[in-house]
Structures are given as structure tokens and as C-alpha cells.
CSV table of C-alpha atoms (C1' of nucleotides) in Angstrom, one decimal:
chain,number,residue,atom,x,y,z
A,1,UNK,CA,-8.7,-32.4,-14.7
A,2,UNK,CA,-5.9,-34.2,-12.4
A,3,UNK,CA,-3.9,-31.3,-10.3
A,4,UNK,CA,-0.2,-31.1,-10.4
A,5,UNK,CA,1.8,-32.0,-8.2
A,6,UNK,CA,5.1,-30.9,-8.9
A,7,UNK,CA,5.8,-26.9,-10.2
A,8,UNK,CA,8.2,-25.2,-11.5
A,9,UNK,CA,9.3,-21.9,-9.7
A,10,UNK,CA,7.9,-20.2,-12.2
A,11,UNK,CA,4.3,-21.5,-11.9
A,12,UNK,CA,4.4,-21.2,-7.7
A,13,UNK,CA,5.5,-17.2,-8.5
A,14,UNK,CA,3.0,-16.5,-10.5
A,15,UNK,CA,0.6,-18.1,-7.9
A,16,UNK,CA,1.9,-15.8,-5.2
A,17,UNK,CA,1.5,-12.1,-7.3
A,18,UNK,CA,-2.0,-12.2,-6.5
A,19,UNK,CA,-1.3,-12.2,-2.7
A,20,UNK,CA,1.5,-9.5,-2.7
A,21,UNK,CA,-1.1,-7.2,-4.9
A,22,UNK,CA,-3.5,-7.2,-2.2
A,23,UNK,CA,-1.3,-7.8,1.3
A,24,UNK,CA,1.4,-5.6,0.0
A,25,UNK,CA,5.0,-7.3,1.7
A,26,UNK,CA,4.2,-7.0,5.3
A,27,UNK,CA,0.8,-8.0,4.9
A,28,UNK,CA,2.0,-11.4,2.8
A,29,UNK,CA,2.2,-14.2,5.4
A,30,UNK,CA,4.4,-16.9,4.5
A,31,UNK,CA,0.9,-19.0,5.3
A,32,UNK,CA,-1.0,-17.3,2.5
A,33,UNK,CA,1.6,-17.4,0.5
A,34,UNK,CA,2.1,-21.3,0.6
A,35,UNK,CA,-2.3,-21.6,0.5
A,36,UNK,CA,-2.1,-19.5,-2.9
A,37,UNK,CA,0.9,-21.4,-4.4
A,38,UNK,CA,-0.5,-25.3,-3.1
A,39,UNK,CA,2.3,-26.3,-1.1
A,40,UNK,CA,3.3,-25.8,2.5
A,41,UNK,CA,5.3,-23.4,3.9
A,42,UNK,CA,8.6,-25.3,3.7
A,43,UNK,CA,8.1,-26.3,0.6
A,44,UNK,CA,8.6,-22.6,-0.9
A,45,UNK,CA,12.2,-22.6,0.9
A,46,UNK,CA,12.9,-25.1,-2.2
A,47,UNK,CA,11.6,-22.7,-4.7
A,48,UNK,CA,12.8,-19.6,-3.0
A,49,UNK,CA,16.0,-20.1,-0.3
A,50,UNK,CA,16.2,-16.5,0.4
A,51,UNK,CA,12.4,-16.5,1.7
A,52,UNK,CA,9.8,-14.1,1.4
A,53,UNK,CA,12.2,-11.1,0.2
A,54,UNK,CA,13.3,-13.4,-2.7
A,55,UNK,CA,9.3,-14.8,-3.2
A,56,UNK,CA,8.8,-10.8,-3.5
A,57,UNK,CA,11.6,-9.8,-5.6
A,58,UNK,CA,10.8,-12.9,-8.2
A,59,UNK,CA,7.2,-11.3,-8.5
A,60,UNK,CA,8.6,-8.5,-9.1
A,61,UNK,CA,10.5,-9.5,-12.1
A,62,UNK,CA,7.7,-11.2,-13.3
A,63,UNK,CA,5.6,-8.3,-13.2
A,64,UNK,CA,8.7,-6.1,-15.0
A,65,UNK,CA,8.7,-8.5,-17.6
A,66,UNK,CA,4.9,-8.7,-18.7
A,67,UNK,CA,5.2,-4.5,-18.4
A,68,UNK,CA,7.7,-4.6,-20.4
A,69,UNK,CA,5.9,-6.6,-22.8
A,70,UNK,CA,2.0,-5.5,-22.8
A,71,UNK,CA,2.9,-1.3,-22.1
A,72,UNK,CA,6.3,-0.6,-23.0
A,73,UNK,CA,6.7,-2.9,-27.1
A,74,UNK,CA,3.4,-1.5,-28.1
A,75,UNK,CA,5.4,2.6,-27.6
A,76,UNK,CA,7.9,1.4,-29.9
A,77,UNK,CA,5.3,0.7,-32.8
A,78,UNK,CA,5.8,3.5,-35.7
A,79,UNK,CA,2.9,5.1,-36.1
A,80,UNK,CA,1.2,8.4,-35.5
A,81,UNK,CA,0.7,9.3,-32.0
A,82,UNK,CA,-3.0,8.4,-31.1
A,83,UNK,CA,-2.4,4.8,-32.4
A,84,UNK,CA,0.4,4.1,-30.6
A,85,UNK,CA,-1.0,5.7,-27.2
A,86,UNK,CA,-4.2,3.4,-28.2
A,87,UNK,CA,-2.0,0.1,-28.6
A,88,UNK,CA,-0.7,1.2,-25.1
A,89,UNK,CA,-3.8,1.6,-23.4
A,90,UNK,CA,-4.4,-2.1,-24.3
A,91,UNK,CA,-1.5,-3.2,-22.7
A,92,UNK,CA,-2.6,-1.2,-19.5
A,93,UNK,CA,-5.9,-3.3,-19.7
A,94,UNK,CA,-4.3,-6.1,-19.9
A,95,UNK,CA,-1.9,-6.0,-17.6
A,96,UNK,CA,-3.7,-4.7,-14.9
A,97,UNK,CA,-6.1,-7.6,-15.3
A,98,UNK,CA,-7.7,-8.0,-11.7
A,99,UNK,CA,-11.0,-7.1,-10.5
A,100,UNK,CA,-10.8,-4.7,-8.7
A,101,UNK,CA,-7.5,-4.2,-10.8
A,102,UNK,CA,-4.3,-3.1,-8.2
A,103,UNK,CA,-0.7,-2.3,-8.8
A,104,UNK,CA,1.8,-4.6,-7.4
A,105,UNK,CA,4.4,-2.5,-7.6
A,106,UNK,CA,2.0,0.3,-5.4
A,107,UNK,CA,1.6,-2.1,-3.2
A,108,UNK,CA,5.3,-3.4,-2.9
A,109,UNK,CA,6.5,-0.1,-1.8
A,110,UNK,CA,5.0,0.4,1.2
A,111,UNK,CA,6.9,-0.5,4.8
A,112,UNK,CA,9.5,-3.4,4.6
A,113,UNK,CA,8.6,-3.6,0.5
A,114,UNK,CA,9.8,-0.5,0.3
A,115,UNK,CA,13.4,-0.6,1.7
A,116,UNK,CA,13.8,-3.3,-0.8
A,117,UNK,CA,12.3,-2.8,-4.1
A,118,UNK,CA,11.9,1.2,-4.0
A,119,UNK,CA,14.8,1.5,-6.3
A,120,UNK,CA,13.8,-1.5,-8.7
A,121,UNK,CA,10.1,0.0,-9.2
A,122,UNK,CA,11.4,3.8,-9.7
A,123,UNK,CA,13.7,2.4,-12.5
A,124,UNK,CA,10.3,0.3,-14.2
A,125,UNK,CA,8.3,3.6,-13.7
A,126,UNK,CA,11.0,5.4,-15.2
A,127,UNK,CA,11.2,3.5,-18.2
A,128,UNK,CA,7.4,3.8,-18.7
A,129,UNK,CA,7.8,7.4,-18.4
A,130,UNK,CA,11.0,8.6,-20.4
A,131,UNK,CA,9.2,5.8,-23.7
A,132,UNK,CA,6.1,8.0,-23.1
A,133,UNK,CA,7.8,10.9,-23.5
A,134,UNK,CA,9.8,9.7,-26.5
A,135,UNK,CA,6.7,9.1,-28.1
A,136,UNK,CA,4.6,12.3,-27.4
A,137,UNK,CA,8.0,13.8,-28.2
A,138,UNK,CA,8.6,12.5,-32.1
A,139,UNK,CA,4.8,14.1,-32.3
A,140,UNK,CA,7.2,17.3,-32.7
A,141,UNK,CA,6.3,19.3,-30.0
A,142,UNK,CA,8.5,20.8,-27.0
A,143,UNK,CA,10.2,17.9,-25.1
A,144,UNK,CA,9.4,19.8,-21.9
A,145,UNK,CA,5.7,19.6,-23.1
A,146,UNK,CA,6.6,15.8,-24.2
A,147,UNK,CA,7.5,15.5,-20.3
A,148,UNK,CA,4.6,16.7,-18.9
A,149,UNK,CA,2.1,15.1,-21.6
A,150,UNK,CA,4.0,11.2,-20.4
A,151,UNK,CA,3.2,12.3,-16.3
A,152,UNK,CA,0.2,13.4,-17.1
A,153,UNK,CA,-1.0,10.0,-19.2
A,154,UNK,CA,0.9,8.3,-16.1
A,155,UNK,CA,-0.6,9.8,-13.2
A,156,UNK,CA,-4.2,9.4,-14.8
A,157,UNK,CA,-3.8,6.1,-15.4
A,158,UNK,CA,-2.2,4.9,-11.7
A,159,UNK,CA,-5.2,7.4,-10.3
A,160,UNK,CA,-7.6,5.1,-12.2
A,161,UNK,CA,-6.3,2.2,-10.6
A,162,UNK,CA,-6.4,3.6,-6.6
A,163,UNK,CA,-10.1,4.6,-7.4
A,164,UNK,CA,-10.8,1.8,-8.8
A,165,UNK,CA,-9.6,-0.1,-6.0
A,166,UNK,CA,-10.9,1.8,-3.3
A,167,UNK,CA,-14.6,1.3,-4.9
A,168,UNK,CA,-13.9,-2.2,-4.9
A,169,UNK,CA,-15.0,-2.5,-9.3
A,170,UNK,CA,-13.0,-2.9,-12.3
A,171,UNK,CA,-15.6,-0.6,-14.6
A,172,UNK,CA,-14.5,2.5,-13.1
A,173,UNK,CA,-10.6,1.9,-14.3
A,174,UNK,CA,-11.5,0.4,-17.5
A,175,UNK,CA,-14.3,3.9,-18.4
A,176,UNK,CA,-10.9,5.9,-17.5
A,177,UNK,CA,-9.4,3.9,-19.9
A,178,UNK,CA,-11.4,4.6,-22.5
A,179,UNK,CA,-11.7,8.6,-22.0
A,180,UNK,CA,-7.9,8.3,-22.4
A,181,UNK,CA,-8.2,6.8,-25.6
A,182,UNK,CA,-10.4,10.1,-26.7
A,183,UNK,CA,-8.0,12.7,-25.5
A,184,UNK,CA,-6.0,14.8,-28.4
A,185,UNK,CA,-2.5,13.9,-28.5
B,1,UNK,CA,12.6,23.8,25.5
B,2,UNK,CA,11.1,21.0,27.8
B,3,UNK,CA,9.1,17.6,26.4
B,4,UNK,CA,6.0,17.2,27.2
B,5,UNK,CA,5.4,14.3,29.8
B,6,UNK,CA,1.6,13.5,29.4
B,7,UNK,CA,0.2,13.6,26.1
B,8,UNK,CA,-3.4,13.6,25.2
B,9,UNK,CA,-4.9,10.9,23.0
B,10,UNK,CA,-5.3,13.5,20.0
B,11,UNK,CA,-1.2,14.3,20.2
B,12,UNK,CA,-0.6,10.9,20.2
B,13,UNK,CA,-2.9,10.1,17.5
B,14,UNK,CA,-1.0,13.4,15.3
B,15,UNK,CA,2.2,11.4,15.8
B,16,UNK,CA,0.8,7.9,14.6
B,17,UNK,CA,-0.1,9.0,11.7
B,18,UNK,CA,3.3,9.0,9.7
B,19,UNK,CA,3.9,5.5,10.6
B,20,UNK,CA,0.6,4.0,8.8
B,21,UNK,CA,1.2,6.1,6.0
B,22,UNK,CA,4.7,5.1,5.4
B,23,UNK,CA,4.4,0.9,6.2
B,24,UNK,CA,0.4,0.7,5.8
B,25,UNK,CA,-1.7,-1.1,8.4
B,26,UNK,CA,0.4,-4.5,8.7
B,27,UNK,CA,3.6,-2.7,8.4
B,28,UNK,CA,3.1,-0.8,11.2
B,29,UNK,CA,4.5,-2.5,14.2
B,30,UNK,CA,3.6,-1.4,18.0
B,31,UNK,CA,7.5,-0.5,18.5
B,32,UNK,CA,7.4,1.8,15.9
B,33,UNK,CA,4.0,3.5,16.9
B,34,UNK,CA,5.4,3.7,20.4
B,35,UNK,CA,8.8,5.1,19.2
B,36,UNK,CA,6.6,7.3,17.1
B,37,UNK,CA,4.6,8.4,19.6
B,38,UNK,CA,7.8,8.9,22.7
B,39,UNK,CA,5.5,6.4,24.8
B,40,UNK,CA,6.2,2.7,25.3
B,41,UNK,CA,4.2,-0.2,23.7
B,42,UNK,CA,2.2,-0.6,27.0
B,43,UNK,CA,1.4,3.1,27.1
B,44,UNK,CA,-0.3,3.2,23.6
B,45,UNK,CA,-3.0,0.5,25.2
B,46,UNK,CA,-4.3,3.7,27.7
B,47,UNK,CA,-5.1,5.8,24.9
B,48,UNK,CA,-6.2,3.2,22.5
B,49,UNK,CA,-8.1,-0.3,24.9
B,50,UNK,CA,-8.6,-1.7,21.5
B,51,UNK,CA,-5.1,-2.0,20.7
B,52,UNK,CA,-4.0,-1.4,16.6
B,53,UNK,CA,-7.0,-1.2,14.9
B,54,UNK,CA,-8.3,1.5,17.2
B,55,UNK,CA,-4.9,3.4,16.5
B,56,UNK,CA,-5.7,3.2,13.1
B,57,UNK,CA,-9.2,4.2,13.5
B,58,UNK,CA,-8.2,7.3,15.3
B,59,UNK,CA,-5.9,8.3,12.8
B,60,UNK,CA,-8.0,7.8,9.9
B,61,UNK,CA,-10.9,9.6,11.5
B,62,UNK,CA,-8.1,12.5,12.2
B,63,UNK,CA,-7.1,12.3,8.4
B,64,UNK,CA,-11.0,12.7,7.3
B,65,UNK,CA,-11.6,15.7,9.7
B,66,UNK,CA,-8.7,17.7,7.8
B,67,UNK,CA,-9.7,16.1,4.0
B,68,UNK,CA,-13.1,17.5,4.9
B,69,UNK,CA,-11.3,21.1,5.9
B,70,UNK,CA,-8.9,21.4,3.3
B,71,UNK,CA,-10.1,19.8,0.8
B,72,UNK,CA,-13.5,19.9,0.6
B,73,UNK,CA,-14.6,22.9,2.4
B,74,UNK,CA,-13.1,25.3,-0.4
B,75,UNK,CA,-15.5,23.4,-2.8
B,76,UNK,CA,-18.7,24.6,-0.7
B,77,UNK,CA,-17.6,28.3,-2.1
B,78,UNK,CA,-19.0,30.1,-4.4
B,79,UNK,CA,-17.7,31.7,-7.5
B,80,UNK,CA,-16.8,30.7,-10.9
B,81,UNK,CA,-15.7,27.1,-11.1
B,82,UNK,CA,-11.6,27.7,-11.9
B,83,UNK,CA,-11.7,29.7,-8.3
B,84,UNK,CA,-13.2,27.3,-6.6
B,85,UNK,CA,-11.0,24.0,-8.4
B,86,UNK,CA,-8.0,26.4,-7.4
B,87,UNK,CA,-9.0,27.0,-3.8
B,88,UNK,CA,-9.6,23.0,-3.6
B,89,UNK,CA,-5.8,22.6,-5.1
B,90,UNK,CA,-4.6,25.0,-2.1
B,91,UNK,CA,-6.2,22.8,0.3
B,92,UNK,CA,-4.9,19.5,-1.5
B,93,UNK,CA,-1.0,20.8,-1.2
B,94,UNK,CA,-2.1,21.6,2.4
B,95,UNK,CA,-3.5,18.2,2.9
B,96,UNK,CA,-1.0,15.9,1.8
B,97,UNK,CA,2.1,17.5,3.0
B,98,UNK,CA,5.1,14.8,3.4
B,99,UNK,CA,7.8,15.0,1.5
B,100,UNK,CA,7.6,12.5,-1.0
B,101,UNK,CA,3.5,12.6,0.1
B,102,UNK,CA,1.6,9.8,0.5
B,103,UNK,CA,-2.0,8.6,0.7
B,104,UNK,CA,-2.8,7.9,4.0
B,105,UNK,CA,-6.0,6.0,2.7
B,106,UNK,CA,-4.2,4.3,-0.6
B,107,UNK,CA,-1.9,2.4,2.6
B,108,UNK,CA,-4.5,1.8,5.2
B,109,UNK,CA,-6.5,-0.2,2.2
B,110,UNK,CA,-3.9,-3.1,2.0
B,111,UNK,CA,-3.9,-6.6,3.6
B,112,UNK,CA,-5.5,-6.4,7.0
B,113,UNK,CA,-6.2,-2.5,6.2
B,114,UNK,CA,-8.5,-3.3,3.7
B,115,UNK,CA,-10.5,-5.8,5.7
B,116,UNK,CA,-11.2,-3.4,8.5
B,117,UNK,CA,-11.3,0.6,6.5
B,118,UNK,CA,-12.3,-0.5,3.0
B,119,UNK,CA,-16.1,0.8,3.7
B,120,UNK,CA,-14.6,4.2,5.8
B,121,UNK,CA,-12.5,4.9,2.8
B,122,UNK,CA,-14.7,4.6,0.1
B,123,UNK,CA,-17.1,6.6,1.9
B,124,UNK,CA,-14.0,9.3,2.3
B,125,UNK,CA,-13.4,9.5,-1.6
B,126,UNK,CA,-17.2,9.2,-2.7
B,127,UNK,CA,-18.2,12.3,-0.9
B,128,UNK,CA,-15.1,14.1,-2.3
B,129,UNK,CA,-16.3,12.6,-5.5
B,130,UNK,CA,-19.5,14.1,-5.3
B,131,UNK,CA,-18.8,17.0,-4.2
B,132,UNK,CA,-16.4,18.0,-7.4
B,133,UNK,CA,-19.2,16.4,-9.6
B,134,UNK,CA,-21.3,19.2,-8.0
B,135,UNK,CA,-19.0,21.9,-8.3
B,136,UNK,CA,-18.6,20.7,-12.4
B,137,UNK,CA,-22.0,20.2,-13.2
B,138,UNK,CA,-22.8,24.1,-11.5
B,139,UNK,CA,-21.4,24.6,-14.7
B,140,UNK,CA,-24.0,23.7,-16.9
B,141,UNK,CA,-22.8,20.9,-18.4
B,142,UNK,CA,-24.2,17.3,-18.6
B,143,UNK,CA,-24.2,15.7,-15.6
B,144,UNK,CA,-22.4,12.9,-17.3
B,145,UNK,CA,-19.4,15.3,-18.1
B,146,UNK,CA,-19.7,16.5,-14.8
B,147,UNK,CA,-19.0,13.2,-13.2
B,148,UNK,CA,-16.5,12.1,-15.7
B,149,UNK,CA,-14.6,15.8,-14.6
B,150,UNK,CA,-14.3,14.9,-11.4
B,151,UNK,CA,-13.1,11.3,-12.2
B,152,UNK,CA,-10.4,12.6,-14.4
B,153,UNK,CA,-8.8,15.3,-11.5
B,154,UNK,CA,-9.4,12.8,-8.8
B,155,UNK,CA,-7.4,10.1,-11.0
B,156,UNK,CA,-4.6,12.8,-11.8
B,157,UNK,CA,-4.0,13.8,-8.3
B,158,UNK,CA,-3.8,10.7,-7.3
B,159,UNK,CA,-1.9,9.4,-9.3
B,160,UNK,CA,0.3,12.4,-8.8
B,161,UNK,CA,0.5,11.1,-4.9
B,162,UNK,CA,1.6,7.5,-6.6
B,163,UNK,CA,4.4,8.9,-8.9
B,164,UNK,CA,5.6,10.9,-6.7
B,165,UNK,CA,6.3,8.7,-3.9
B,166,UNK,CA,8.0,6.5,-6.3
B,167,UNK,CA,10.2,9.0,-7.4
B,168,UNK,CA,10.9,9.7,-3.5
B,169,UNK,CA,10.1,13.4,-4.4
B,170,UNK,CA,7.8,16.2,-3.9
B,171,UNK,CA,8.7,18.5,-6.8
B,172,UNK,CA,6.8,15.6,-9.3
B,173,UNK,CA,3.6,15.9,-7.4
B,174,UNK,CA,3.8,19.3,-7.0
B,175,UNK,CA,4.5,20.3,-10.2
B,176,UNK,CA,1.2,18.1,-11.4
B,177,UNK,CA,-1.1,20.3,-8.9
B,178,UNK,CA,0.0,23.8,-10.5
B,179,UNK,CA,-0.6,21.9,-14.1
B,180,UNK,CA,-4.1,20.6,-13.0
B,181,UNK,CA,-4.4,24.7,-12.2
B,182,UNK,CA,-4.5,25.3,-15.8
B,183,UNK,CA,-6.6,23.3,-17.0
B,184,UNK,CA,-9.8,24.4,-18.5
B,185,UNK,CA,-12.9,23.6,-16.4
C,1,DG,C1',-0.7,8.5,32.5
C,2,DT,C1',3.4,6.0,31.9
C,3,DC,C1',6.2,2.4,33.0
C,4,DT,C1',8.2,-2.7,33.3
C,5,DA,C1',7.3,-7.4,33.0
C,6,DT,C1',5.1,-11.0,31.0
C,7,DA,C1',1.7,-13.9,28.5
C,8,DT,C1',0.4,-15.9,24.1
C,9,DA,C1',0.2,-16.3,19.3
C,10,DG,C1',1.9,-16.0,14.7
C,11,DG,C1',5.7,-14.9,11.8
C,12,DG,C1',9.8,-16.4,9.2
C,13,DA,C1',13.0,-19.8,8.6
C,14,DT,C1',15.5,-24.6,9.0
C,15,DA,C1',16.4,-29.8,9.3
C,16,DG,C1',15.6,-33.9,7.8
C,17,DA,C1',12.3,-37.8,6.5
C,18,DC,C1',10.0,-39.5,2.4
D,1,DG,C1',10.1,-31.6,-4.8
D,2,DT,C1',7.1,-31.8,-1.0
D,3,DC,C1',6.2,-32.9,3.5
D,4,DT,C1',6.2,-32.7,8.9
D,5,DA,C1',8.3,-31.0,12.9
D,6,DT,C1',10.5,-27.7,15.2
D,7,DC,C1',13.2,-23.5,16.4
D,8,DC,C1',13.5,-18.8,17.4
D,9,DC,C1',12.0,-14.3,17.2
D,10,DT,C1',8.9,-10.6,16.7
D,11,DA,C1',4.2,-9.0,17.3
D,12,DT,C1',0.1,-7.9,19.8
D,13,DA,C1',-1.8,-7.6,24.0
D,14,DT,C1',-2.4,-7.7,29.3
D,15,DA,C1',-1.3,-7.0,34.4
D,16,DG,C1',0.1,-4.5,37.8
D,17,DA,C1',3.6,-1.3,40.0
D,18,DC,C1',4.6,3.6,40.3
DNA sequence: GTCTATATAGGGATAGAC
DNA sequence: GTCTATCCCTATATAGAC
């Protein structure tokens, strides 16, 4: 199997989310960055003129965009509740697919990362949230309940994930996972 | 009233600690410890010899001494287990006390972080881990349950610390605690 | 105990050859 | 599209005066 030798930006970003998850922005040197893409660093000034704030900020997207698609399509699925909470919870796994699994966008708002992307992960988180609600909502009970039900669901989930992290194994997020799925909603 | 001219390593250490929780371990840069501080970058290095990390260290250690006396000294009480869950939830509002607040050990566990406080951290959550366990299987339940319990409130508080700092305020996280209060245990 | 001044390395970024 | 070479700045750390 013959390496390639030319990528598209696309390819070299989706080599560099693994070292903004870990490093967070301040800790991603432009060194490690090129080592995890294959190329030097003047070659990413190609791929990304505006530098490391650009590498980050195309990361980003990609990250927004395979969120979108894993967590946020399966909460528009018609169904009753627990199904569709249970097609979510797949898309959690999923996405969150490293071992130990961490949250870029936890990680990209911390220092530097978060002067410049605060506002673009509130709005992702925000999203998440307000289709959570929707959905616990249309189970016909109080939206303020609906509300607290979707931060709830939220804040066990990105709890999972900083445990998970900090004892260094993907079992303990993915046994969270499935006590979610046995909840009453 | 008059500044204080000489500081001792622990007041120094006290005003440290919002800089590594804010920008993490590679975020934070000697100017902005020493700014934090009121000392100059060359001053820090008489209080800390071993430069950065030691800062770190210091402040860390701080932030386990008052995890260990807000947090988990109210779950050495006796008493029925929702007092002592609620006295733990005093101590927890006490502990992390910023506005948004943020995890002091979630940032330090990043990049360079990781590599040096991974082991000090985990040790950190795995005794508060325990000790909730303890408190939840006191009431005879399983000791599966019991473990699973104090998985599920560590999760939602922090996760509570995560959402919250995205949002950029306190109310979120706050809120979560007095919900957690009413849970059934 | 704090300061100024300085050493040294590594970081991000650019220019131009191939 | 990738490379090498280089620039410049910031970052960490040290030395020594006060």
C-alpha cells in the first residue's frame, strides 16, 4: 500500500483533529501538526495561509459538520421519545470515537482557542441543546421541564467524556452511554 | 489600603491559579503568571527553582487541599444519604467558584498538562469517586448501583462545569447543582 | 525577595527552489 | 503541492545587581 503524496485540504485537516483534541490550541505546535498531517511545516501554509488559527478553525468545521450529522439528524427522526434519544446516543458513540474519547471543542476553548472559537462552539452547543429540548418537548410535557431534561442529557454525557479522559479508558464513557439509554424519558 | 511588597510562595501560588485554569498548562505564559502574580518573570523563579511545571504543581496541590475540604470532607458525615449528597453540593458551589467556573484539573490535563499531572489528577477524581460510592452504597444498595451512582453525579457536575463555561455563565451550572439536590438517592 | 538584563531554544510564519 | 532555508518574535530560564 503506496502512500500518498499529494492531499487535499481536506485529508491534511482531518489528520490534524487528533492533535488539537489532545494539545488543545496553545498546546498544538505547528511541528506536530505538520508530523500528524505528513508534510512539513511550510507545506501547511499551502493548505492553510492564515496558519494555525485557520488549521484550527477548519477542524472545527469539520467537527460541526460530522455533529451535525451523527447527533443532531438522528433528533429529527419521528418517533417516540426513547427511540429517538437511543438513535442519539449512537451518534454520541460515534462521534466521540477516540480512546480515551475527548471533546475537541472542550479542548478548543481553553487560552488562545478560546478568544477565537468561544462563540462558534456556544452556537454548536446550542443547537445540540435547544433539538434536545424540542424533542423531550413534543413528549408533551412542560417546555421548562423539556429545558432542563436536554441539560441534563447534555451535561451527563460531556461529564462522561472528562471522566473518561481523566482515567485514560474509553469503557467508562461508553457504560455511561448505556445507562443513558435506560433512563425514562 | 497599601500592596503588599513581599509575598509568600502560597499568595503567589493563590494568584496563579486563575491563569491555568483559564489558558491550561501550555496556555499559560510566564508574562501572564508574573502579571498575575504583581511580580516579574524573574521573581516567579524564587518561589518556584523549577520554573512552570513547579508553578503548576503548587497550584494543583493547592486546588486538591481545598477539593479535599469542601468537597470531600462533608462526605465523611454522617446522616442520611440526601444530607450528606447536599452538604457535598455546598462544598462543590464553594469549590469551583469563577464565574463562568472551570475545572482546574479538566485544563491542566491537556497537551504538555497531561504529560506531567495525568497520574495526580486521576488520583484526585478516584478518591472523590470512591468516596461517593461509599456514601451510596451506606445505603444498602448493590455495590454495583452504588458505583454507577456516583458515576452518574460526578458526570453531571461536570459536565455542568463544561456547559457552563461554554455558555460563559454561572447561572447554567448553578442551576444544575440545585437540580442534582433533588434528585432521589 | 524583587528587580533588570540576557541567554537560548522553540514557536509561528514567509520566500523561493523544485 | 511540497520542500528547504530563513526570519523574527515569544517563551522559558538564568545571572547577578539591589
Amino acid at each position: 500500500m503506496q502512500r500518498k503524496l499529494r492531499l487535499t485540504t481536506r485529508e491534511v485537516t482531518d489528520r490534524l483533529i487528533h492533535v488539537f483534541r489532545e494539545a488543545g490550541y496553545d498546546g498544538a505546535s505547528l511541528e506536530a501538526l505538520a508530523a500528524a498531517a505528513g508534510l512539513t511545516r511550510g507545506s501547511l501554509y499551502h493548505h492553510f495561509p492564515g496558519g494555525k488559527a485557520q488549521m484550527a478553525e477548519a477542524v472545527l468545521n469539520r467537527a460541526g459538520a460530522a455533529l451535525s450529522q451523527d447527533i443532531l439528524m438522528p433528533l429529527r427522526a419521528r418517533g417516540n421519545t426513547a427511540n429517538i434519544i437511543n438513535g442519539m446516543l449512537d451518534g454520541v458513540l460515534k462521534y466521540y470515537d477516540g480512546d480515551p474519547p475527548i471533546c475537541l471543542m472542550n479542548a478548543l476553548t481553553l487560552g488562545e482557542g478560546h478568544v477565537l472559537f468561544a462563540e462558534k462552539v456556544e452556537n454548536a452547543v446550542t443547537a445540540w441543546h435547544r433539538m434536545l429540548a424540542g424533542v423531550f418537548s413534543s413528549g408533551a410535557i412542560d417546555l421548562k421541564d423539556a429545558n432542563n431534561e436536554a441539560t441534563d442529557l447534555l451535561a451527563s454525557i460531556q461529564g462522561a467524556l472528562i471522566l473518561s479522559r481523566v482515567v485514560g479508558t474509553r469503557q467508562v464513557f461508553e457504560d455511561q452511554i448505556e445507562r443513558l439509554r435506560h433512563h425514562n424519558y
